[in-house]
Amino acid sequence: MNLHDSIYLKAAINFLSFNAIQTGMANKKIITVFGATGAQGGGLAHAILKDPESEFAVRAVTRDASSEKAKALAEKGAEVIVVDIDDPVGLRKSLEGAYGAYFVTFFWSHFSAEREMAEAKAMADAAKEAGLKHVIWSTLEDTREYIPLSDDRMPTLMGKYKVPHFDGKGESNKFFTEAGVPTTFLLTSFYYDNFIYFGMGPKKGEDGKLALTLPLGDRKLAMIAAEDIGKCAYGIFKRGEEMAGKTVGIAGGHYSGNEMANALGNAIGQEVGYNKIPPAVYRSFGFPGADDLGNMFQFNHDFADDFNGKRDLTFSKSVNSEMKTFETWLEEYGERIPLG
Ligand SMILES: NC(=O)c1ccc[n+]([C@@H]2O[C@H](COP(=O)([O-])OP(=O)(O)OC[C@H]3O[C@@H](n4cnc5c(N)ncnc54)[C@H](OP(=O)(O)O)[C@@H]3O)[C@@H](O)[C@H]2O)c1
């Protein structure tokens, strides 16, 4: 793209965003959506934009307004704002005049729980300063409340975590509470989409047969379509400030490794086995984050009743009537799962 194209593109996006503010957004309560071009925030932004009766307007945060996803949001009526989560000035600007915000952090782009915590603290402080009426913080358990660092059933990682991408989020809950921000703490679940994007799909073994390899034993795992997290968040915003101060968990279903493999097999028309391995073997796979995920699955296994119990299916459906089961998600997305 040359300089002129880029200037015209930016002008067009500004025009669309300005138009959105002038027409649809004027009397609506603005929700600033972080990760609006991603899975969770995208689900929320599109759920609001698809609802012509919505009391809310979307302010979509991205680092790149010229991306296809950002342009699609602007075309549908979102105000697109270019902000990096690590820029405190931009963060404050993103919340000016807003009613609420959806806050999510992005562990897998930097692998640092400390950075997630610094971002969450900055978000909580900025939300307080902006006087937001309702915030949703996308969080997970601090697994050290279940498995202290002294418990050697799994290794301690990065010096002070058991499951870094959970623990940093869970520990960050306190920033919202301490700042006195009206926050719903949203416990998310394992995405079905990981079978497409996170390399977790079935792989061919030496016998040529497809199998899912997970260290879950025979326990069930709470799972969800990533987009449904955002749809649930919309339902929670619609319920309003009565949801502030509450911790709620969401899932589309709870599935064992065998149930996942059977559903996958039915969807792709090929037999898929379930290869249950010990967590230590998963940790040794060597890809970036394998130790973190190995510990996560061990936590999911050892505390399955608690973890799944907190992600109640009836509550989830009550805030998102379109909640997808793994089977209904597979009908739509099964073809996209790479079969290694
Ligand atoms: N995979 C799972 O099963 C699972 C389950 C529960 C929770 N989670 C958590 O979900 C989080 C990721 O959320 P997601 O899956 O919705 O993300 P995603 O689909 O990977 O999308 C990433 C989003 O982050 C935005 N982003 C990245 N860095 C940014 C920055 N520095 N400033 C502003 N925006 C930034 C991107 O926006 P632009 O590129 O447009 O700027 C994009 O919208 C992770 O922390 C992960 O631990 C994952």
Coordinates of N, CA and C in Angstrom, one line a residue, residues 195 210-212 256-268 270-275 326:
F195 N -8.6 -26.0 19.0 CA -8.4 -27.1 18.1 C -8.1 -26.6 16.7
L210 N -5.9 -41.0 13.8 CA -6.0 -39.6 14.5 C -6.3 -39.8 16.0
A211 N -5.6 -39.0 16.8 CA -5.8 -39.0 18.2 C -5.6 -37.7 18.8
L212 N -6.4 -37.4 19.8 CA -6.3 -36.2 20.6 C -5.4 -36.5 21.8
S256 N -15.2 -34.7 28.6 CA -14.0 -35.6 28.9 C -13.2 -35.7 27.6
G257 N -12.0 -36.2 27.7 CA -11.2 -36.4 26.5 C -11.9 -37.3 25.5
N258 N -12.5 -38.4 26.0 CA -13.2 -39.3 25.1 C -14.4 -38.6 24.4
E259 N -15.1 -37.8 25.2 CA -16.3 -37.1 24.6 C -15.8 -36.1 23.5
M260 N -14.7 -35.4 23.8 CA -14.1 -34.5 22.8 C -13.8 -35.3 21.5
A261 N -13.0 -36.4 21.7 CA -12.6 -37.2 20.6 C -13.7 -37.8 19.8
N262 N -14.8 -38.2 20.5 CA -16.0 -38.8 19.8 C -16.7 -37.7 19.0
A263 N -16.8 -36.5 19.6 CA -17.5 -35.4 18.9 C -16.7 -35.0 17.7
L264 N -15.4 -34.9 17.8 CA -14.5 -34.6 16.7 C -14.6 -35.6 15.6
G265 N -14.6 -36.9 16.0 CA -14.7 -38.0 15.0 C -16.0 -37.9 14.2
N266 N -17.1 -37.7 14.9 CA -18.4 -37.6 14.3 C -18.4 -36.4 13.3
A267 N -17.7 -35.3 13.7 CA -17.8 -34.1 12.8 C -16.9 -34.3 11.6
I268 N -15.8 -34.9 11.7 CA -14.9 -35.0 10.5 C -15.1 -36.4 9.8
Q270 N -14.2 -39.3 10.7 CA -13.1 -40.3 10.8 C -12.9 -40.6 12.3
E271 N -12.5 -41.8 12.6 CA -12.3 -42.1 14.0 C -11.2 -41.3 14.6
V272 N -11.5 -40.7 15.8 CA -10.5 -40.0 16.6 C -10.3 -40.6 17.9
G273 N -9.1 -41.0 18.3 CA -8.9 -41.6 19.6 C -8.6 -40.6 20.6
Y274 N -8.5 -41.0 21.9 CA -8.1 -40.1 23.0 C -6.9 -40.7 23.6
N275 N -5.8 -40.0 23.5 CA -4.5 -40.4 24.0 C -4.3 -39.7 25.3
F326 N -20.1 -28.1 22.1 CA -19.0 -28.5 21.3 C -19.5 -29.0 19.9

